[in-house]
PDB file of C-alpha atoms in Angstrom:
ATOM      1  CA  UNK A   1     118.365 108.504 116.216  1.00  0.00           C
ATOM      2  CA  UNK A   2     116.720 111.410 117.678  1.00  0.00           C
ATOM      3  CA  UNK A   3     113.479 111.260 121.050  1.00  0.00           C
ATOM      4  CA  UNK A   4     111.996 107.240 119.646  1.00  0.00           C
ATOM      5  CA  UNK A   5     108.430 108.653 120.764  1.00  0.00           C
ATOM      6  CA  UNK A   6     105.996 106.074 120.939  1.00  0.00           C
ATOM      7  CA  UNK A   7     108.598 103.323 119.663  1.00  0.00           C
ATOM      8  CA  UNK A   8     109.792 101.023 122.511  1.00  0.00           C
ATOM      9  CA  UNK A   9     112.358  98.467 121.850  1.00  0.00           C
ATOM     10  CA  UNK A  10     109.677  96.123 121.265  1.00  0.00           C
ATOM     11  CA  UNK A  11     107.949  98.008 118.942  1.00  0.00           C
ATOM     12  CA  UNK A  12     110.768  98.865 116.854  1.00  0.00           C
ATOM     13  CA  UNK A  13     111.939  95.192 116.879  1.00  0.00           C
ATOM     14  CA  UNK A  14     108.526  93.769 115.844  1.00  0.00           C
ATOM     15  CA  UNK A  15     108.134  96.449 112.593  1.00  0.00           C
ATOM     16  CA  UNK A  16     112.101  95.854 111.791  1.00  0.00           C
ATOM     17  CA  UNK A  17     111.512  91.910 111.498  1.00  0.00           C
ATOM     18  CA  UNK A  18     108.434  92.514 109.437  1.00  0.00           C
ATOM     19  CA  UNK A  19     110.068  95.182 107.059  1.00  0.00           C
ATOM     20  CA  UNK A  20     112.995  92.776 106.826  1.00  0.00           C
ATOM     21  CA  UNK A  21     110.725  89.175 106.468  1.00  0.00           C
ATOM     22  CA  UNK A  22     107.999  90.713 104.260  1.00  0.00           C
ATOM     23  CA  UNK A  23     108.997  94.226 102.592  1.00  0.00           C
ATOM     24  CA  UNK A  24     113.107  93.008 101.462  1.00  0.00           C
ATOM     25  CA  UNK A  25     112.175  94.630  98.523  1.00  0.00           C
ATOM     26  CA  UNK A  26     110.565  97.660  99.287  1.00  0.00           C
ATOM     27  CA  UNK A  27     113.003  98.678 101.614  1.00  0.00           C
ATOM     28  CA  UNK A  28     115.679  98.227  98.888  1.00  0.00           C
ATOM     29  CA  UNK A  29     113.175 100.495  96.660  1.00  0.00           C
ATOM     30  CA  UNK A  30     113.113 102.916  99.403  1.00  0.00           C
ATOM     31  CA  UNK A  31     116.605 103.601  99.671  1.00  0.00           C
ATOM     32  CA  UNK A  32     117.386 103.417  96.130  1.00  0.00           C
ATOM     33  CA  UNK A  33     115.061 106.012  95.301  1.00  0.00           C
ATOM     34  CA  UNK A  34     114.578 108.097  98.486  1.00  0.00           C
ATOM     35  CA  UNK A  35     117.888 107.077  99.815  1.00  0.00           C
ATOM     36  CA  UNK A  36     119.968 108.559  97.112  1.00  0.00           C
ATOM     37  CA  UNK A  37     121.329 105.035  97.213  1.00  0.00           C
ATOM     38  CA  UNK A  38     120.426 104.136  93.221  1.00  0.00           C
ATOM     39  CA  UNK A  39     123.164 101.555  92.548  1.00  0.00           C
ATOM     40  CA  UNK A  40     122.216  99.665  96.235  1.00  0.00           C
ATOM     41  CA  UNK A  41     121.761  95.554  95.988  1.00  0.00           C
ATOM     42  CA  UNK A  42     120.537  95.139  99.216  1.00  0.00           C
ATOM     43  CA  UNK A  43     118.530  97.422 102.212  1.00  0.00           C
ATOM     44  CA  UNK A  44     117.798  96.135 105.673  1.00  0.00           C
ATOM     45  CA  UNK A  45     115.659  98.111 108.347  1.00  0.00           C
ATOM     46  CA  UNK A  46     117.970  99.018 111.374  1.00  0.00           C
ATOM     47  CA  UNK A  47     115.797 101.076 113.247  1.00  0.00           C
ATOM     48  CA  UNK A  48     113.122 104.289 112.969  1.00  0.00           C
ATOM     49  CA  UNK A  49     112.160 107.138 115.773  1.00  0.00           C
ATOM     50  CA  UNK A  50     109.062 109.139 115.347  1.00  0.00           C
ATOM     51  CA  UNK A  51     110.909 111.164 112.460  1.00  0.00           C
ATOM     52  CA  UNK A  52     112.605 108.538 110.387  1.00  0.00           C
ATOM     53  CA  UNK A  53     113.879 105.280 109.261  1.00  0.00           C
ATOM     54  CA  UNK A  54     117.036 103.751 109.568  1.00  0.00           C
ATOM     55  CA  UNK A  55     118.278 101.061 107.077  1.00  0.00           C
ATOM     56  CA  UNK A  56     121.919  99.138 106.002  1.00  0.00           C
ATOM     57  CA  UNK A  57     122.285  99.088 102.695  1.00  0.00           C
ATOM     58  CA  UNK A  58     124.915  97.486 100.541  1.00  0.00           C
ATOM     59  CA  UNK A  59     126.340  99.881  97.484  1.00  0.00           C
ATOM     60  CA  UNK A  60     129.298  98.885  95.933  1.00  0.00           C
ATOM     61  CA  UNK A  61     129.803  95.758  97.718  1.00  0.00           C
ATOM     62  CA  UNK A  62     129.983  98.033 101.190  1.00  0.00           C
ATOM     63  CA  UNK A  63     127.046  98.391 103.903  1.00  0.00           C
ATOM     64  CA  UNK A  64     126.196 101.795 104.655  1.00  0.00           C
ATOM     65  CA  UNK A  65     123.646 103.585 107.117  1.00  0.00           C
ATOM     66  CA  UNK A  66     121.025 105.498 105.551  1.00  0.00           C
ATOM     67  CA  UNK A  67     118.329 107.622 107.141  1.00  0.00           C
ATOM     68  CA  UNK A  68     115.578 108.583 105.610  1.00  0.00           C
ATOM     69  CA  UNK A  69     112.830 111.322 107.348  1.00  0.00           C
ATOM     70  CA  UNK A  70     109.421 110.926 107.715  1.00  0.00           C
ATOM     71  CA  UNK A  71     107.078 113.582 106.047  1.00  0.00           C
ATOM     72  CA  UNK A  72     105.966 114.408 109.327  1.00  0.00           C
ATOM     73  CA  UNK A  73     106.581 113.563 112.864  1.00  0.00           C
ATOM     74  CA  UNK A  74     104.994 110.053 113.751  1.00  0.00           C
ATOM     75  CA  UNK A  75     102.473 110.080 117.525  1.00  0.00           C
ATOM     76  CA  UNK A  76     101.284 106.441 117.014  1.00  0.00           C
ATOM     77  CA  UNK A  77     102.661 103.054 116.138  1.00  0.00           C
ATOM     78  CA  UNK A  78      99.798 102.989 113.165  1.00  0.00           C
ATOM     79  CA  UNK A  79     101.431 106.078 111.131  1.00  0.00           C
ATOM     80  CA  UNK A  80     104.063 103.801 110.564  1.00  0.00           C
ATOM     81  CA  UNK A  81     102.230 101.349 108.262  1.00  0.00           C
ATOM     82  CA  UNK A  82     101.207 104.877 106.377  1.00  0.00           C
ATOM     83  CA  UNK A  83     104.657 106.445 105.828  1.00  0.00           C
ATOM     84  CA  UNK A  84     105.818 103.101 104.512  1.00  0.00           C
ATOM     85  CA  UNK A  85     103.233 102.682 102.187  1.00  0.00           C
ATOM     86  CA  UNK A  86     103.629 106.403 101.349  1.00  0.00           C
ATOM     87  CA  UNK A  87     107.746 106.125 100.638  1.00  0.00           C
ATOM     88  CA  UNK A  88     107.300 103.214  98.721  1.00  0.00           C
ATOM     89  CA  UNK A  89     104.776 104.666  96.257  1.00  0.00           C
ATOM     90  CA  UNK A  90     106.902 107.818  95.831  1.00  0.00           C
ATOM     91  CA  UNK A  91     109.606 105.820  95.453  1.00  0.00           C
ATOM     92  CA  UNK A  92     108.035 103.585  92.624  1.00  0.00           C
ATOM     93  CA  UNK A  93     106.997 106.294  91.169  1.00  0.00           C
ATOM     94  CA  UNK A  94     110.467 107.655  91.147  1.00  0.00           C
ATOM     95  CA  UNK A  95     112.248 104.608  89.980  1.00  0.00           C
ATOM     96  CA  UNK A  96     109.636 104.488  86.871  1.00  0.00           C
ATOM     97  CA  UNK A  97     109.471 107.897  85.139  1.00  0.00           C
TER      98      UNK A  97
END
């Protein structure tokens, strides 16, 4: 992970149990589409930085780290919420057409 910005510990921690508790599947969208990870079963959040997202995802039967940029650089924790939203979408949209 490159500089975490305004992402403590905490902070990281509290979006990563969140992601993983009520977005399981749009993290697995995420990385199947944006990932390059199309055949993955599984995608947990690991971490995220002010430019990207960290997840595990399982491929083949074997976990593997994926990172996946931001558009831009994040500044504040609520630009997070936005890129999410934002990767999933494209990432529907992907998956579908």
């Amino acid at each position: 992970m490159t500089d975490p910005g305004p992402f403590t510990e905490d902070v990281v921690g509290q979006i990563m149990r969140h992601m993983n508790d009520d977005h399981a599947d749009d993290c697995l969208t995420i990385c199947r589409a944006l990932g390059g990870r199309p055949g993955a079963t599984a995608a947990r959040m690991t971490g995220l930085d002010a430019d990207g997202i960290e997840f595990a995802v399982t491929d083949g039967g074997v976990e593997q780290p994926v990172r996946i940029p931001f558009a831009e650089r994040l500044t504040e924790r609520p630009q997070v919420r936005h890129e999410v939203v934002r990767m999933t979408e494209e990432a529907r949209a992907a998956l579908s057409g």
